[in-house]
PDB file of C-alpha atoms in Angstrom:
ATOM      1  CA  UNK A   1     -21.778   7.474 -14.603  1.00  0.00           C
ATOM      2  CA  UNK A   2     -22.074   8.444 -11.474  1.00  0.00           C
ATOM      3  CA  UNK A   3     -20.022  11.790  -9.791  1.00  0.00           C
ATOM      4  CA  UNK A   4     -19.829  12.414  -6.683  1.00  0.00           C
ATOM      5  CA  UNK A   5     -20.680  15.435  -5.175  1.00  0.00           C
ATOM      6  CA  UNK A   6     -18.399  16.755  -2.597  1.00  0.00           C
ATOM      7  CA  UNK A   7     -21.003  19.592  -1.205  1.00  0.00           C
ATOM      8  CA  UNK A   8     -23.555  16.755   0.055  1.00  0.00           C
ATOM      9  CA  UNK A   9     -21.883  13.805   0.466  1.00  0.00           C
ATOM     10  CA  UNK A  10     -18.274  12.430   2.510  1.00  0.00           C
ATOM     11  CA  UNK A  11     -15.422  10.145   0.756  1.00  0.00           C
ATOM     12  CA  UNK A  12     -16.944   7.081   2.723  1.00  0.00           C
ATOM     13  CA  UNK A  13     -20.452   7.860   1.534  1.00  0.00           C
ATOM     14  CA  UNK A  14     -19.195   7.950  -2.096  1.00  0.00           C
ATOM     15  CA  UNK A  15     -17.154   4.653  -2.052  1.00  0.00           C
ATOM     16  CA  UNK A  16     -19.561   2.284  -0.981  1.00  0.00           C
ATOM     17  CA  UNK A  17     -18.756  -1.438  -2.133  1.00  0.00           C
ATOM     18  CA  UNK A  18     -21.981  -1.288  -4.772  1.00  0.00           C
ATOM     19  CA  UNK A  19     -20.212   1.866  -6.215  1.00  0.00           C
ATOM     20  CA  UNK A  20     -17.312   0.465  -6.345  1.00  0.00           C
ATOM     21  CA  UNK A  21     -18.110  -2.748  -7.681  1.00  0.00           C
ATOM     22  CA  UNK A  22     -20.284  -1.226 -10.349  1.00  0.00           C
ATOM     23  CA  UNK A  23     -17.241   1.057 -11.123  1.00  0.00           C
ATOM     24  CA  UNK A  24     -15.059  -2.045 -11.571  1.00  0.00           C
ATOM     25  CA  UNK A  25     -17.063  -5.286 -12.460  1.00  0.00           C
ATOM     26  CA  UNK A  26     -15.791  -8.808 -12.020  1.00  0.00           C
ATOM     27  CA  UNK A  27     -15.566  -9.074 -16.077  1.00  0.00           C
ATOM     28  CA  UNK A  28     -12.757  -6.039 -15.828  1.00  0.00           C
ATOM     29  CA  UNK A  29     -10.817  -8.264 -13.310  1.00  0.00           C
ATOM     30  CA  UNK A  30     -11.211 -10.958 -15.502  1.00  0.00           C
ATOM     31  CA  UNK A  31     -10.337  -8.961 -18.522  1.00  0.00           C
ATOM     32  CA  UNK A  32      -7.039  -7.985 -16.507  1.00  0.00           C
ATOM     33  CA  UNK A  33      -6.277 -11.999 -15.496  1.00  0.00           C
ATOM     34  CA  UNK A  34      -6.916 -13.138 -19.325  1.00  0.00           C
ATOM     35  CA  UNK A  35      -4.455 -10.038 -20.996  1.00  0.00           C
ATOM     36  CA  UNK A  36      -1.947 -11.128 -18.481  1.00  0.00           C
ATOM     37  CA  UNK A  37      -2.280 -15.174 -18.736  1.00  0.00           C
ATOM     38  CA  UNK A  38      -2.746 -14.863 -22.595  1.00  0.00           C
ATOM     39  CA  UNK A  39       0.699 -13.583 -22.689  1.00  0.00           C
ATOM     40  CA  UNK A  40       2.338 -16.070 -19.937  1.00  0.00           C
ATOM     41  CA  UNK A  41       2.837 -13.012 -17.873  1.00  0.00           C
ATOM     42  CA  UNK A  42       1.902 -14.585 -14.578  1.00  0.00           C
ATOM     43  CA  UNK A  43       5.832 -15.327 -13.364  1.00  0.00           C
ATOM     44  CA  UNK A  44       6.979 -11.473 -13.933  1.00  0.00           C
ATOM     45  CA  UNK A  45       3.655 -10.383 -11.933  1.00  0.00           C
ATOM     46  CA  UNK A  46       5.685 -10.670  -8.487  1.00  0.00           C
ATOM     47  CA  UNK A  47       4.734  -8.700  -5.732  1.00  0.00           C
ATOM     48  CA  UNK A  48       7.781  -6.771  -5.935  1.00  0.00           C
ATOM     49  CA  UNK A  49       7.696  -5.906  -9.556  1.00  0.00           C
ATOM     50  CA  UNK A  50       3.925  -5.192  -9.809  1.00  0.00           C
ATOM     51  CA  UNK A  51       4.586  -2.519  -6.942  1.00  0.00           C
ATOM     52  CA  UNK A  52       7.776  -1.296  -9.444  1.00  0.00           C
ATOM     53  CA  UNK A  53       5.635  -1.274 -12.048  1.00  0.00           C
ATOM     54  CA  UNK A  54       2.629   0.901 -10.338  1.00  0.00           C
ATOM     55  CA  UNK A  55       5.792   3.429  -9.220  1.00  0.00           C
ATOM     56  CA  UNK A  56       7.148   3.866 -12.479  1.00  0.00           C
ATOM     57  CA  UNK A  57       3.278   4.243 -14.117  1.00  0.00           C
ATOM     58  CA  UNK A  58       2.579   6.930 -11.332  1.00  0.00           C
ATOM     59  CA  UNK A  59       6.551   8.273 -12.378  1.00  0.00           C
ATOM     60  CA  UNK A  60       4.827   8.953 -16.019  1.00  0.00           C
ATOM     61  CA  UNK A  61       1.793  10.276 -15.242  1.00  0.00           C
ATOM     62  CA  UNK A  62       3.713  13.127 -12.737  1.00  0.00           C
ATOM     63  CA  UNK A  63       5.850  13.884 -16.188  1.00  0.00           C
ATOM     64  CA  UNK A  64       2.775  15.528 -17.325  1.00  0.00           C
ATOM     65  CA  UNK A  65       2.934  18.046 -14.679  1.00  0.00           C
ATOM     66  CA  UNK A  66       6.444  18.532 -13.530  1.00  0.00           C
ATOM     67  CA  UNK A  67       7.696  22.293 -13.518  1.00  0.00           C
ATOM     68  CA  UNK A  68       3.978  23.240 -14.062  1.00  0.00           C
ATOM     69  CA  UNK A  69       2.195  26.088 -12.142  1.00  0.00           C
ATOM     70  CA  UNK A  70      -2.013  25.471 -11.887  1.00  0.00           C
ATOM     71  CA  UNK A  71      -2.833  26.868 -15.240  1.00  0.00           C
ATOM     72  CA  UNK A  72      -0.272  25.170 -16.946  1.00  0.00           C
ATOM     73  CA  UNK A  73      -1.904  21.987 -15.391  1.00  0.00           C
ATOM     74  CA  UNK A  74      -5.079  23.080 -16.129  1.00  0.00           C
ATOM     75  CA  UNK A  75      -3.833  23.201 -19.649  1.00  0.00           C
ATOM     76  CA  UNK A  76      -1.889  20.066 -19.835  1.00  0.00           C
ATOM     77  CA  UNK A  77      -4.927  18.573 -18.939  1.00  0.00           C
ATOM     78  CA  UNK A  78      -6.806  19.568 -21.374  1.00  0.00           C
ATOM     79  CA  UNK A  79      -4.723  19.077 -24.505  1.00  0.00           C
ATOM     80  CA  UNK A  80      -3.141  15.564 -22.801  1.00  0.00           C
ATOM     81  CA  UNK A  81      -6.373  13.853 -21.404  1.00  0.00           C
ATOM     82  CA  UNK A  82      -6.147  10.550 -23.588  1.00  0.00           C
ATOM     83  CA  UNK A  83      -2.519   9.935 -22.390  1.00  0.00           C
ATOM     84  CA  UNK A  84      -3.235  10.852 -18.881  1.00  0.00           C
ATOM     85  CA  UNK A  85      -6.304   9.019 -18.853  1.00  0.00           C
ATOM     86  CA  UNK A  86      -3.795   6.277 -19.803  1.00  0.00           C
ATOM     87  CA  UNK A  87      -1.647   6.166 -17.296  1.00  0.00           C
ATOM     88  CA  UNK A  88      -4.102   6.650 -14.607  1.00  0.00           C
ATOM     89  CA  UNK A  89      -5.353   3.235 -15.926  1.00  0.00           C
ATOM     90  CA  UNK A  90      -2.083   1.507 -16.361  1.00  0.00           C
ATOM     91  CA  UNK A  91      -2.024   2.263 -12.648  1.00  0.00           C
ATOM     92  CA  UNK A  92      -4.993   0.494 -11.881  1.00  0.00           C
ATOM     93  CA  UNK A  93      -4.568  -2.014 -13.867  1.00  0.00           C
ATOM     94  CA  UNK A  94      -1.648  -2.881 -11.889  1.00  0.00           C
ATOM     95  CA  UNK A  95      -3.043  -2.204  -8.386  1.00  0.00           C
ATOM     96  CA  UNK A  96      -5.784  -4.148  -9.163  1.00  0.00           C
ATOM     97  CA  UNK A  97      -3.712  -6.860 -10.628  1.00  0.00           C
ATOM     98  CA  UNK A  98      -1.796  -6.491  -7.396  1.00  0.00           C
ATOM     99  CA  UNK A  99      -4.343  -6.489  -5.042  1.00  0.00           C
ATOM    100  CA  UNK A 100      -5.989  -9.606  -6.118  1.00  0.00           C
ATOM    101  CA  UNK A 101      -2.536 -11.761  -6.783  1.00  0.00           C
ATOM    102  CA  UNK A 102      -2.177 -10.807  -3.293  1.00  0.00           C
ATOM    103  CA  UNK A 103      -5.460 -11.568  -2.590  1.00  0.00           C
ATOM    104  CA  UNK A 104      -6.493  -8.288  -0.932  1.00  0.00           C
ATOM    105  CA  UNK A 105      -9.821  -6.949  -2.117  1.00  0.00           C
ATOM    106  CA  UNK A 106      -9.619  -3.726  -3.072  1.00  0.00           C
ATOM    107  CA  UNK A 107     -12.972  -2.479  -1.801  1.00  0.00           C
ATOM    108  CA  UNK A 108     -12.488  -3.770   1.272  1.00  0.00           C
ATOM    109  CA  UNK A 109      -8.823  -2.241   2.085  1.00  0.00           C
ATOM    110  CA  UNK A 110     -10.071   1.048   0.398  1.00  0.00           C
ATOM    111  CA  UNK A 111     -12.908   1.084   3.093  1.00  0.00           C
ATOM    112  CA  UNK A 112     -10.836   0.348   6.435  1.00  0.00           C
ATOM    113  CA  UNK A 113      -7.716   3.276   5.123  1.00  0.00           C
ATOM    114  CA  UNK A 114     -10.839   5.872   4.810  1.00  0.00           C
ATOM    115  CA  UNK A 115     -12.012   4.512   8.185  1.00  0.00           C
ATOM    116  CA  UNK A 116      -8.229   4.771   9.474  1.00  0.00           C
ATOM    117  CA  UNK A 117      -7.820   8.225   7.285  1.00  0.00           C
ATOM    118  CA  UNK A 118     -10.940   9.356   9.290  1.00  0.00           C
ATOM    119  CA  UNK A 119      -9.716   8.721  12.813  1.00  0.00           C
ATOM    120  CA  UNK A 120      -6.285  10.297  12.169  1.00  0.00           C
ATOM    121  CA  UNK A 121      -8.008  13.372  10.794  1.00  0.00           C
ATOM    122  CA  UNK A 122     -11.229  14.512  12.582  1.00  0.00           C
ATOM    123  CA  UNK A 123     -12.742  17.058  10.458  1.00  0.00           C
ATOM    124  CA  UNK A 124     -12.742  19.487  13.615  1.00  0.00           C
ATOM    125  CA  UNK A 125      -9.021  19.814  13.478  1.00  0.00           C
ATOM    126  CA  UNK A 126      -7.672  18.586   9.285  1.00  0.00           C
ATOM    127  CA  UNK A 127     -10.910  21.015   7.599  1.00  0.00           C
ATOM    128  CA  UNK A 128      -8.786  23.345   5.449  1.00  0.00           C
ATOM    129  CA  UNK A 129      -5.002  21.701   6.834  1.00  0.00           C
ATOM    130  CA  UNK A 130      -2.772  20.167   4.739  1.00  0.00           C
ATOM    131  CA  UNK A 131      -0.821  19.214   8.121  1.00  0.00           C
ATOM    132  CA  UNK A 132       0.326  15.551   8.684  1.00  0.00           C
ATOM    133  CA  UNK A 133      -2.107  14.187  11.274  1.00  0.00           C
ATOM    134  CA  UNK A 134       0.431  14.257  13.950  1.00  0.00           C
ATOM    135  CA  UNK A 135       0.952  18.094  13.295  1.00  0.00           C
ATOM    136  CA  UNK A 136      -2.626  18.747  13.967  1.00  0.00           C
TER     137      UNK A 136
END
């Protein structure tokens, strides 16, 4: 696998559509389309409750670090990676899910926020700032 390396490389040089793609192959989506269809899940996978469903995912994995100063994090981390891991992948399961019911590709909208992100925080004024781009 692939890491990226912050030091030598921006976010938009990392997530290039080949990394991307090779990071989430068509068989994965497919993988995601046959779990759900095998089931008959296709009329519960609304728009509204998909995004419900990636809120309440991203609701379990904060559990794991509510009331939690760094090394207690650092901690939780290490002695809850497997269920972390897991819901970091039930949400993108259902983003993905989401994205491609809604017909958005993923890639592609991941590539033009960056490109957004980028323009509402020059690196001149956000380096080191966690200000809100219209408090820089």
């Amino acid at each position: 696998m692939t890491t990226r390396n912050p030091e030598t490389e921006t976010s938009s040089e990392w997530l290039t559509r080949d990394r991307l793609m090779s990071a989430l192959p068509d068989a994965l989506l497919e993988k995601i389309r046959a779990f759900r269809d095998e089931r008959d899940w296709a009329p519960f996978h609304n728009p509204k409750d998909m995004a419900i469903a990636i809120s309440l995912e991203a609701s379990e994995l904060l559990e794991h670090f509510l009331w939690k100063n760094p090394e207690e994090v650092t901690a939780r981390v290490e002695s809850h990676r497997e269920a972390i891991s897991e819901e970091i992948a039930d949400i993108a399961i259902y983003l993905t899910e989401l994205a491609d019911n809604l017909g958005i590709d993923l890639a592609d909208a991941m590539e033009a926020k960056l490109a957004k992100n980028a323009a509402k925080y020059p690196v001149e004024k956000a380096r080191g700032s966690a200000a809100k781009y219209n408090e820089l």
